[in-house]
PDB file of C-alpha atoms and ligand atoms in Angstrom:
ATOM      1  CA  MET A  13     -10.291  62.422 190.079  1.00  0.00           C
ATOM      2  CA  PRO A  14      -7.351  63.600 192.187  1.00  0.00           C
ATOM      3  CA  GLU A  15      -5.788  60.858 194.309  1.00  0.00           C
ATOM      4  CA  LEU A  16      -2.966  60.880 196.860  1.00  0.00           C
ATOM      5  CA  PRO A  17      -0.141  62.042 194.506  1.00  0.00           C
ATOM      6  CA  GLU A  18      -2.155  64.991 193.172  1.00  0.00           C
ATOM      7  CA  VAL A  19      -3.376  66.019 196.628  1.00  0.00           C
ATOM      8  CA  GLU A  20       0.135  65.680 198.087  1.00  0.00           C
ATOM      9  CA  THR A  21       1.554  67.845 195.278  1.00  0.00           C
ATOM     10  CA  ILE A  22      -0.960  70.579 196.114  1.00  0.00           C
ATOM     11  CA  ARG A  23      -0.253  70.214 199.853  1.00  0.00           C
ATOM     12  CA  ARG A  24       3.475  70.737 199.332  1.00  0.00           C
ATOM     13  CA  ASP A  25       2.895  73.777 197.133  1.00  0.00           C
ATOM     14  CA  LEU A  26       0.443  75.270 199.637  1.00  0.00           C
ATOM     15  CA  GLN A  27       3.052  74.910 202.354  1.00  0.00           C
ATOM     16  CA  GLY A  28       5.333  77.340 200.572  1.00  0.00           C
ATOM     17  CA  GLU A  29       2.571  79.650 199.417  1.00  0.00           C
ATOM     18  CA  VAL A  30       0.021  80.218 202.181  1.00  0.00           C
ATOM     19  CA  VAL A  31       1.497  79.238 205.554  1.00  0.00           C
ATOM     20  CA  ASN A  32       1.730  82.290 207.865  1.00  0.00           C
ATOM     21  CA  ARG A  33      -0.728  84.202 205.705  1.00  0.00           C
ATOM     22  CA  LYS A  34      -3.654  85.898 207.408  1.00  0.00           C
ATOM     23  CA  ILE A  35      -7.116  85.598 205.898  1.00  0.00           C
ATOM     24  CA  LYS A  36      -8.642  89.023 205.278  1.00  0.00           C
ATOM     25  CA  SER A  37     -11.895  87.998 203.628  1.00  0.00           C
ATOM     26  CA  VAL A  38     -13.717  85.017 202.172  1.00  0.00           C
ATOM     27  CA  GLU A  39     -16.196  85.125 199.310  1.00  0.00           C
ATOM     28  CA  VAL A  40     -18.529  82.195 198.684  1.00  0.00           C
ATOM     29  CA  ARG A  41     -19.908  82.310 195.153  1.00  0.00           C
ATOM     30  CA  ASN A  42     -21.650  78.927 195.164  1.00  0.00           C
ATOM     31  CA  GLY A  43     -23.325  77.735 198.347  1.00  0.00           C
ATOM     32  CA  ARG A  44     -22.987  74.080 197.312  1.00  0.00           C
ATOM     33  CA  THR A  45     -19.251  74.303 197.933  1.00  0.00           C
ATOM     34  CA  VAL A  46     -19.857  74.961 201.664  1.00  0.00           C
ATOM     35  CA  ARG A  47     -22.965  72.742 201.911  1.00  0.00           C
ATOM     36  CA  ARG A  48     -21.942  71.309 205.266  1.00  0.00           C
ATOM     37  CA  HIS A  49     -22.336  74.708 206.920  1.00  0.00           C
ATOM     38  CA  PRO A  50     -25.698  76.224 207.930  1.00  0.00           C
ATOM     39  CA  SER A  51     -24.821  79.305 205.857  1.00  0.00           C
ATOM     40  CA  ALA A  52     -21.996  80.821 203.840  1.00  0.00           C
ATOM     41  CA  LYS A  53     -21.859  83.582 206.457  1.00  0.00           C
ATOM     42  CA  GLN A  54     -21.179  81.082 209.228  1.00  0.00           C
ATOM     43  CA  PHE A  55     -18.423  79.453 207.103  1.00  0.00           C
ATOM     44  CA  ARG A  56     -16.797  82.825 206.423  1.00  0.00           C
ATOM     45  CA  ALA A  57     -16.920  83.890 210.064  1.00  0.00           C
ATOM     46  CA  GLN A  58     -14.750  80.935 211.064  1.00  0.00           C
ATOM     47  CA  LEU A  59     -12.009  81.899 208.614  1.00  0.00           C
ATOM     48  CA  GLU A  60     -11.828  85.695 208.479  1.00  0.00           C
ATOM     49  CA  GLY A  61      -9.046  87.089 210.662  1.00  0.00           C
ATOM     50  CA  ARG A  62      -7.384  83.685 211.113  1.00  0.00           C
ATOM     51  CA  THR A  63      -3.812  82.830 210.093  1.00  0.00           C
ATOM     52  CA  ILE A  64      -2.894  79.552 208.396  1.00  0.00           C
ATOM     53  CA  THR A  65      -0.197  77.787 210.421  1.00  0.00           C
ATOM     54  CA  ALA A  66       0.334  74.433 208.699  1.00  0.00           C
ATOM     55  CA  ILE A  67      -0.855  72.284 205.786  1.00  0.00           C
ATOM     56  CA  ASN A  68      -1.532  68.596 206.417  1.00  0.00           C
ATOM     57  CA  ARG A  69      -3.084  65.818 204.400  1.00  0.00           C
ATOM     58  CA  ALA A  70      -5.321  62.927 205.374  1.00  0.00           C
ATOM     59  CA  GLY A  71      -5.927  60.557 202.451  1.00  0.00           C
ATOM     60  CA  LYS A  72      -7.372  62.742 199.689  1.00  0.00           C
ATOM     61  CA  TYR A  73      -8.250  65.608 202.083  1.00  0.00           C
ATOM     62  CA  ILE A  74      -6.128  68.756 202.365  1.00  0.00           C
ATOM     63  CA  LEU A  75      -6.114  70.236 205.873  1.00  0.00           C
ATOM     64  CA  LEU A  76      -5.261  73.901 206.401  1.00  0.00           C
ATOM     65  CA  VAL A  77      -4.621  74.352 210.114  1.00  0.00           C
ATOM     66  CA  LEU A  78      -5.635  77.725 211.551  1.00  0.00           C
ATOM     67  CA  ASP A  79      -4.127  79.636 214.476  1.00  0.00           C
ATOM     68  CA  ASP A  80      -7.181  79.032 216.698  1.00  0.00           C
ATOM     69  CA  GLY A  81      -6.840  75.264 216.270  1.00  0.00           C
ATOM     70  CA  ALA A  82      -9.662  74.945 213.742  1.00  0.00           C
ATOM     71  CA  THR A  83      -9.016  73.276 210.381  1.00  0.00           C
ATOM     72  CA  LEU A  84     -10.170  74.255 206.919  1.00  0.00           C
ATOM     73  CA  VAL A  85     -10.730  70.962 205.104  1.00  0.00           C
ATOM     74  CA  VAL A  86     -10.583  70.889 201.297  1.00  0.00           C
ATOM     75  CA  HIS A  87     -11.906  67.907 199.360  1.00  0.00           C
ATOM     76  CA  LEU A  88     -11.389  68.232 195.599  1.00  0.00           C
ATOM     77  CA  GLY A  89     -14.034  65.662 194.669  1.00  0.00           C
ATOM     78  CA  MET A  90     -14.011  64.857 190.931  1.00  0.00           C
ATOM     79  CA  SER A  91     -12.806  68.107 189.452  1.00  0.00           C
ATOM     80  CA  GLY A  92     -11.896  70.560 192.214  1.00  0.00           C
ATOM     81  CA  GLN A  93      -8.818  72.765 191.861  1.00  0.00           C
ATOM     82  CA  LEU A  94      -7.097  75.267 194.109  1.00  0.00           C
ATOM     83  CA  HIS A  95      -5.563  78.233 192.301  1.00  0.00           C
ATOM     84  CA  ARG A  96      -2.968  80.489 193.846  1.00  0.00           C
ATOM     85  CA  VAL A  97      -3.524  83.965 192.440  1.00  0.00           C
ATOM     86  CA  LYS A  98      -0.992  86.697 193.199  1.00  0.00           C
ATOM     87  CA  ASN A  99      -2.893  89.574 191.602  1.00  0.00           C
ATOM     88  CA  VAL A 100      -6.429  89.889 193.007  1.00  0.00           C
ATOM     89  CA  LYS A 101      -7.522  91.705 189.836  1.00  0.00           C
ATOM     90  CA  GLU A 102      -6.852  88.608 187.726  1.00  0.00           C
ATOM     91  CA  PRO A 103     -10.194  87.627 186.120  1.00  0.00           C
ATOM     92  CA  LYS A 104     -11.951  84.670 187.724  1.00  0.00           C
ATOM     93  CA  VAL A 105     -12.200  81.555 185.576  1.00  0.00           C
ATOM     94  CA  PRO A 106     -15.669  79.941 185.234  1.00  0.00           C
ATOM     95  CA  HIS A 107     -16.739  77.772 188.189  1.00  0.00           C
ATOM     96  CA  THR A 108     -14.764  79.781 190.757  1.00  0.00           C
ATOM     97  CA  HIS A 109     -16.913  78.948 193.792  1.00  0.00           C
ATOM     98  CA  ALA A 110     -14.900  80.395 196.682  1.00  0.00           C
ATOM     99  CA  VAL A 111     -12.186  83.020 197.050  1.00  0.00           C
ATOM    100  CA  ILE A 112      -9.948  83.475 200.078  1.00  0.00           C
ATOM    101  CA  THR A 113      -8.147  86.827 200.114  1.00  0.00           C
ATOM    102  CA  PHE A 114      -5.056  87.255 202.293  1.00  0.00           C
ATOM    103  CA  THR A 115      -4.093  90.493 204.045  1.00  0.00           C
ATOM    104  CA  GLN A 116      -0.842  90.429 202.095  1.00  0.00           C
ATOM    105  CA  GLY A 117      -0.194  88.270 199.088  1.00  0.00           C
ATOM    106  CA  GLY A 118      -3.131  87.635 196.828  1.00  0.00           C
ATOM    107  CA  GLN A 119      -5.778  84.939 196.911  1.00  0.00           C
ATOM    108  CA  LEU A 120      -6.523  81.254 197.002  1.00  0.00           C
ATOM    109  CA  ARG A 121      -9.424  80.339 194.717  1.00  0.00           C
ATOM    110  CA  PHE A 122     -11.470  77.144 194.650  1.00  0.00           C
ATOM    111  CA  VAL A 123     -12.626  76.154 191.172  1.00  0.00           C
ATOM    112  CA  ASP A 124     -14.871  73.119 190.660  1.00  0.00           C
ATOM    113  CA  PRO A 125     -16.916  72.563 187.442  1.00  0.00           C
ATOM    114  CA  ARG A 126     -18.698  69.445 188.692  1.00  0.00           C
ATOM    115  CA  THR A 127     -19.254  70.715 192.272  1.00  0.00           C
ATOM    116  CA  PHE A 128     -18.594  67.374 193.986  1.00  0.00           C
ATOM    117  CA  GLY A 129     -15.750  68.999 195.894  1.00  0.00           C
ATOM    118  CA  GLU A 130     -16.266  70.959 199.092  1.00  0.00           C
ATOM    119  CA  LEU A 131     -14.745  73.187 201.729  1.00  0.00           C
ATOM    120  CA  PHE A 132     -15.593  73.027 205.406  1.00  0.00           C
ATOM    121  CA  VAL A 133     -14.198  74.169 208.728  1.00  0.00           C
ATOM    122  CA  SER A 134     -13.973  71.821 211.691  1.00  0.00           C
ATOM    123  CA  ALA A 135     -14.061  73.654 215.014  1.00  0.00           C
ATOM    124  CA  PRO A 136     -10.964  73.522 217.284  1.00  0.00           C
ATOM    125  CA  ALA A 137     -12.600  71.291 219.852  1.00  0.00           C
ATOM    126  CA  GLU A 138     -13.507  68.701 217.241  1.00  0.00           C
ATOM    127  CA  GLY A 139     -10.028  68.185 215.877  1.00  0.00           C
ATOM    128  CA  GLU A 140      -9.573  66.878 212.379  1.00  0.00           C
ATOM    129  CA  ARG A 141      -9.940  63.245 213.396  1.00  0.00           C
ATOM    130  CA  ALA A 142     -13.399  63.927 214.834  1.00  0.00           C
ATOM    131  CA  LEU A 143     -14.744  64.341 211.316  1.00  0.00           C
ATOM    132  CA  PRO A 144     -16.521  61.157 210.306  1.00  0.00           C
ATOM    133  CA  GLU A 145     -14.686  60.847 206.965  1.00  0.00           C
ATOM    134  CA  LEU A 146     -11.287  61.312 208.564  1.00  0.00           C
ATOM    135  CA  ALA A 147     -11.835  59.305 211.733  1.00  0.00           C
ATOM    136  CA  HIS A 148     -11.882  55.970 209.915  1.00  0.00           C
ATOM    137  CA  LEU A 149      -9.141  56.489 207.342  1.00  0.00           C
ATOM    138  CA  GLY A 150      -6.672  53.631 207.019  1.00  0.00           C
ATOM    139  CA  PHE A 151      -2.874  53.969 206.999  1.00  0.00           C
ATOM    140  CA  ASP A 152      -1.145  56.453 204.708  1.00  0.00           C
ATOM    141  CA  PRO A 153       1.040  54.607 202.179  1.00  0.00           C
ATOM    142  CA  LEU A 154       3.683  57.359 202.091  1.00  0.00           C
ATOM    143  CA  GLU A 155       3.648  58.505 205.733  1.00  0.00           C
ATOM    144  CA  ASP A 156       3.003  55.301 207.661  1.00  0.00           C
ATOM    145  CA  ILE A 157       5.864  53.102 206.549  1.00  0.00           C
ATOM    146  CA  MET A 158       5.511  49.549 207.840  1.00  0.00           C
ATOM    147  CA  SER A 159       7.242  46.198 207.457  1.00  0.00           C
ATOM    148  CA  TRP A 160       5.936  43.926 204.709  1.00  0.00           C
ATOM    149  CA  GLU A 161       5.122  41.387 207.434  1.00  0.00           C
ATOM    150  CA  LYS A 162       2.742  43.851 209.054  1.00  0.00           C
ATOM    151  CA  PHE A 163       1.269  44.653 205.643  1.00  0.00           C
ATOM    152  CA  TRP A 164       0.775  40.908 205.129  1.00  0.00           C
ATOM    153  CA  VAL A 165      -1.167  40.665 208.390  1.00  0.00           C
ATOM    154  CA  LEU A 166      -3.397  43.574 207.302  1.00  0.00           C
ATOM    155  CA  LEU A 167      -3.916  42.090 203.825  1.00  0.00           C
ATOM    156  CA  SER A 168      -4.772  38.626 204.999  1.00  0.00           C
ATOM    157  CA  SER A 169      -7.242  39.887 207.579  1.00  0.00           C
ATOM    158  CA  HIS A 170      -9.435  40.868 204.615  1.00  0.00           C
ATOM    159  CA  LYS A 171     -11.034  38.559 202.090  1.00  0.00           C
ATOM    160  CA  SER A 172     -11.617  40.749 199.074  1.00  0.00           C
ATOM    161  CA  GLY A 173     -10.316  41.457 195.595  1.00  0.00           C
ATOM    162  CA  LEU A 174      -7.014  43.372 195.665  1.00  0.00           C
ATOM    163  CA  LYS A 175      -8.289  46.370 193.739  1.00  0.00           C
ATOM    164  CA  SER A 176     -11.348  46.939 195.937  1.00  0.00           C
ATOM    165  CA  LEU A 177      -9.156  46.629 199.007  1.00  0.00           C
ATOM    166  CA  LEU A 178      -6.582  49.144 197.716  1.00  0.00           C
ATOM    167  CA  MET A 179      -9.448  51.566 197.020  1.00  0.00           C
ATOM    168  CA  ASP A 180     -11.063  51.014 200.425  1.00  0.00           C
ATOM    169  CA  GLN A 181     -10.199  54.265 202.264  1.00  0.00           C
ATOM    170  CA  GLU A 182     -10.616  52.548 205.630  1.00  0.00           C
ATOM    171  CA  PHE A 183      -7.899  50.057 204.666  1.00  0.00           C
ATOM    172  CA  VAL A 184      -5.393  52.416 203.033  1.00  0.00           C
ATOM    173  CA  ALA A 185      -6.007  56.143 202.506  1.00  0.00           C
ATOM    174  CA  GLY A 186      -5.630  58.023 199.221  1.00  0.00           C
ATOM    175  CA  ILE A 187      -5.662  55.389 196.453  1.00  0.00           C
ATOM    176  CA  GLY A 188      -8.378  55.556 193.773  1.00  0.00           C
ATOM    177  CA  ASN A 189      -9.154  53.836 190.464  1.00  0.00           C
ATOM    178  CA  MET A 190      -6.137  55.130 188.573  1.00  0.00           C
ATOM    179  CA  TYR A 191      -3.308  54.389 190.987  1.00  0.00           C
ATOM    180  CA  ALA A 192      -4.859  51.052 192.029  1.00  0.00           C
ATOM    181  CA  ASP A 193      -4.452  49.892 188.397  1.00  0.00           C
ATOM    182  CA  GLU A 194      -0.895  51.220 188.194  1.00  0.00           C
ATOM    183  CA  ILE A 195       0.144  49.647 191.507  1.00  0.00           C
ATOM    184  CA  LEU A 196      -1.307  46.250 190.562  1.00  0.00           C
ATOM    185  CA  PHE A 197       0.415  46.336 187.164  1.00  0.00           C
ATOM    186  CA  ALA A 198       3.740  47.136 188.829  1.00  0.00           C
ATOM    187  CA  ALA A 199       3.183  44.283 191.275  1.00  0.00           C
ATOM    188  CA  GLY A 200       2.179  41.832 188.510  1.00  0.00           C
ATOM    189  CA  LEU A 201      -1.092  41.032 190.287  1.00  0.00           C
ATOM    190  CA  ARG A 202      -4.640  40.885 188.947  1.00  0.00           C
ATOM    191  CA  TYR A 203      -7.328  43.227 190.292  1.00  0.00           C
ATOM    192  CA  ASP A 204      -9.482  40.283 191.378  1.00  0.00           C
ATOM    193  CA  ARG A 205      -6.834  38.284 193.221  1.00  0.00           C
ATOM    194  CA  GLN A 206      -8.055  37.600 196.755  1.00  0.00           C
ATOM    195  CA  SER A 207      -6.132  39.593 199.321  1.00  0.00           C
ATOM    196  CA  ASN A 208      -5.573  36.556 201.542  1.00  0.00           C
ATOM    197  CA  SER A 209      -4.209  34.373 198.713  1.00  0.00           C
ATOM    198  CA  LEU A 210      -0.822  36.073 198.198  1.00  0.00           C
ATOM    199  CA  SER A 211       2.557  34.422 198.699  1.00  0.00           C
ATOM    200  CA  SER A 212       5.135  36.245 200.836  1.00  0.00           C
ATOM    201  CA  GLN A 213       6.968  37.249 197.657  1.00  0.00           C
ATOM    202  CA  GLU A 214       3.766  38.703 196.169  1.00  0.00           C
ATOM    203  CA  VAL A 215       3.024  40.623 199.359  1.00  0.00           C
ATOM    204  CA  ARG A 216       6.493  42.168 199.274  1.00  0.00           C
ATOM    205  CA  ARG A 217       6.083  43.059 195.611  1.00  0.00           C
ATOM    206  CA  LEU A 218       2.678  44.641 196.218  1.00  0.00           C
ATOM    207  CA  TYR A 219       3.910  46.716 199.158  1.00  0.00           C
ATOM    208  CA  ARG A 220       6.970  47.919 197.261  1.00  0.00           C
ATOM    209  CA  SER A 221       4.896  48.718 194.138  1.00  0.00           C
ATOM    210  CA  MET A 222       2.387  50.711 196.184  1.00  0.00           C
ATOM    211  CA  VAL A 223       5.019  52.879 197.858  1.00  0.00           C
ATOM    212  CA  GLU A 224       7.192  53.303 194.751  1.00  0.00           C
ATOM    213  CA  THR A 225       4.328  54.077 192.350  1.00  0.00           C
ATOM    214  CA  LEU A 226       2.847  56.743 194.627  1.00  0.00           C
ATOM    215  CA  ALA A 227       6.231  58.276 195.482  1.00  0.00           C
ATOM    216  CA  GLU A 228       7.209  58.457 191.813  1.00  0.00           C
ATOM    217  CA  ALA A 229       3.834  60.023 190.939  1.00  0.00           C
ATOM    218  CA  VAL A 230       4.349  62.688 193.633  1.00  0.00           C
ATOM    219  CA  LYS A 231       7.827  63.331 192.265  1.00  0.00           C
ATOM    220  CA  ARG A 232       6.284  63.911 188.834  1.00  0.00           C
ATOM    221  CA  ARG A 233       3.548  66.132 190.278  1.00  0.00           C
ATOM    222  CA  GLY A 234       0.615  63.774 189.660  1.00  0.00           C
ATOM    223  CA  SER A 235      -1.379  62.670 186.609  1.00  0.00           C
ATOM    224  CA  SER A 236      -3.633  64.802 184.405  1.00  0.00           C
ATOM    225  CA  LEU A 237      -6.082  62.743 182.328  1.00  0.00           C
ATOM    226  CA  GLY A 238      -9.548  63.027 180.826  1.00  0.00           C
ATOM    227  CA  ASP A 239     -12.134  65.788 180.915  1.00  0.00           C
ATOM    228  CA  ASP A 240     -11.586  66.830 184.509  1.00  0.00           C
ATOM    229  CA  GLN A 241      -7.886  67.386 184.120  1.00  0.00           C
ATOM    230  CA  TYR A 242      -6.085  67.779 187.369  1.00  0.00           C
ATOM    231  CA  ARG A 243      -4.139  71.029 187.697  1.00  0.00           C
ATOM    232  CA  ASP A 244      -1.685  72.034 190.361  1.00  0.00           C
ATOM    233  CA  LEU A 245      -1.803  75.224 192.446  1.00  0.00           C
ATOM    234  CA  PHE A 246      -0.330  77.212 189.564  1.00  0.00           C
ATOM    235  CA  GLY A 247      -2.597  75.798 186.842  1.00  0.00           C
ATOM    236  CA  GLU A 248      -0.026  73.354 185.476  1.00  0.00           C
ATOM    237  CA  VAL A 249      -0.789  69.748 184.498  1.00  0.00           C
ATOM    238  CA  GLY A 250       1.037  66.813 186.088  1.00  0.00           C
ATOM    239  CA  ASP A 251       3.711  64.761 184.410  1.00  0.00           C
ATOM    240  CA  TYR A 252       3.022  61.197 185.532  1.00  0.00           C
ATOM    241  CA  GLN A 253       0.318  60.255 182.966  1.00  0.00           C
ATOM    242  CA  ASP A 254       3.104  59.568 180.451  1.00  0.00           C
ATOM    243  CA  GLN A 255       4.457  56.881 182.778  1.00  0.00           C
ATOM    244  CA  HIS A 256       1.164  54.992 183.047  1.00  0.00           C
ATOM    245  CA  GLN A 257       1.514  51.315 182.255  1.00  0.00           C
ATOM    246  CA  ALA A 258      -2.118  50.201 182.436  1.00  0.00           C
ATOM    247  CA  TYR A 259      -4.636  52.912 183.330  1.00  0.00           C
ATOM    248  CA  ASP A 260      -6.476  54.367 180.301  1.00  0.00           C
ATOM    249  CA  ARG A 261      -4.379  52.241 177.883  1.00  0.00           C
ATOM    250  CA  GLU A 262      -7.069  49.850 176.577  1.00  0.00           C
ATOM    251  CA  GLY A 263      -6.056  48.272 173.266  1.00  0.00           C
ATOM    252  CA  GLN A 264      -2.483  49.547 173.492  1.00  0.00           C
ATOM    253  CA  ALA A 265       0.565  47.312 173.770  1.00  0.00           C
ATOM    254  CA  CYS A 266       1.707  46.331 177.232  1.00  0.00           C
ATOM    255  CA  ARG A 267       5.030  48.063 177.806  1.00  0.00           C
ATOM    256  CA  ARG A 268       6.436  44.928 179.407  1.00  0.00           C
ATOM    257  CA  CYS A 269       5.278  41.998 177.202  1.00  0.00           C
ATOM    258  CA  ARG A 270       3.760  43.682 174.080  1.00  0.00           C
ATOM    259  CA  SER A 271       0.403  41.896 174.449  1.00  0.00           C
ATOM    260  CA  THR A 272      -2.702  44.099 174.664  1.00  0.00           C
ATOM    261  CA  ILE A 273      -3.938  45.984 177.719  1.00  0.00           C
ATOM    262  CA  VAL A 274      -7.568  45.026 178.329  1.00  0.00           C
ATOM    263  CA  ARG A 275     -10.366  46.809 180.125  1.00  0.00           C
ATOM    264  CA  VAL A 276     -13.052  45.186 182.241  1.00  0.00           C
ATOM    265  CA  LYS A 277     -15.963  46.880 183.958  1.00  0.00           C
ATOM    266  CA  SER A 278     -16.941  45.965 187.458  1.00  0.00           C
ATOM    267  CA  GLY A 279     -18.748  47.831 190.200  1.00  0.00           C
ATOM    268  CA  GLY A 280     -19.390  50.783 187.861  1.00  0.00           C
ATOM    269  CA  ARG A 281     -15.726  51.443 187.153  1.00  0.00           C
ATOM    270  CA  SER A 282     -13.165  50.415 184.575  1.00  0.00           C
ATOM    271  CA  THR A 283     -10.116  48.347 185.333  1.00  0.00           C
ATOM    272  CA  PHE A 284      -7.149  48.232 182.948  1.00  0.00           C
ATOM    273  CA  PHE A 285      -4.658  45.387 183.127  1.00  0.00           C
ATOM    274  CA  CYS A 286      -2.419  42.982 181.213  1.00  0.00           C
ATOM    275  CA  GLU A 287      -3.705  39.395 181.256  1.00  0.00           C
ATOM    276  CA  HIS A 288      -0.204  38.147 180.582  1.00  0.00           C
ATOM    277  CA  CYS A 289       1.825  40.125 183.145  1.00  0.00           C
ATOM    278  CA  GLN A 290      -0.712  40.135 185.972  1.00  0.00           C
ATOM    279  CA  VAL A 291      -1.664  36.860 187.651  1.00  0.00           C
TER     280      VAL A 291
HETATM  281 ZN1  LIG B 306       2.070  42.555 179.785  1.00  0.00          ZN
END
């Protein structure tokens, strides 16, 4: 499932590829993709004729700002991908659910085998923050830089396991199962450590690990793992999976201490960690 580094990689690529392009037509091939709208026709009407002026990101949501102030919101869900296609005659891959054609310069296609992803337009008056999912997002770990003291205050105001807190989108936006495990490994902290039990040194280590892990993953264009491999705008896989220290490494040697990475299941998801390096 794409998390902040994958979504940020796509956002940056979109910036160079579709800003200032005018939307000529929109084709919806699977109504589930625009399920928030009363009809595909109503969705299309809000986009056709509009020009994209900027690309923003809120947590795991990609926001394409339009020249009338409305925003096209893209949520990739489990397996969603955006494909930039220069030649409109290029055959459509299976599960292509929506196609945006520009007046000049090809198409943007939304491909999503598992159909958990979606596209929707928020009207100008609403503003992106009026959307329920976006209104309550927590701070952005790459955009909203803060002092570790402030981070400590935020952490200690919650009493929950570190991993659940890192994945709580209302606490911090954009981190999911994969990067939570990587951040906690880098910080040397267990997933079930209570957020209000950390020493000042541990808080500093956690904050630094969070920022550095995500920034490095963006630099390496995200992680592609498993059946629903993440792909960038041009169909390429990411590069960061080779750097993973814990996630998806059950039974393999810890790269720091050579003991074995273990996997535990809790709350319907797997957590990978080193019992020796993480306390
Ligand atoms: Zn270890």
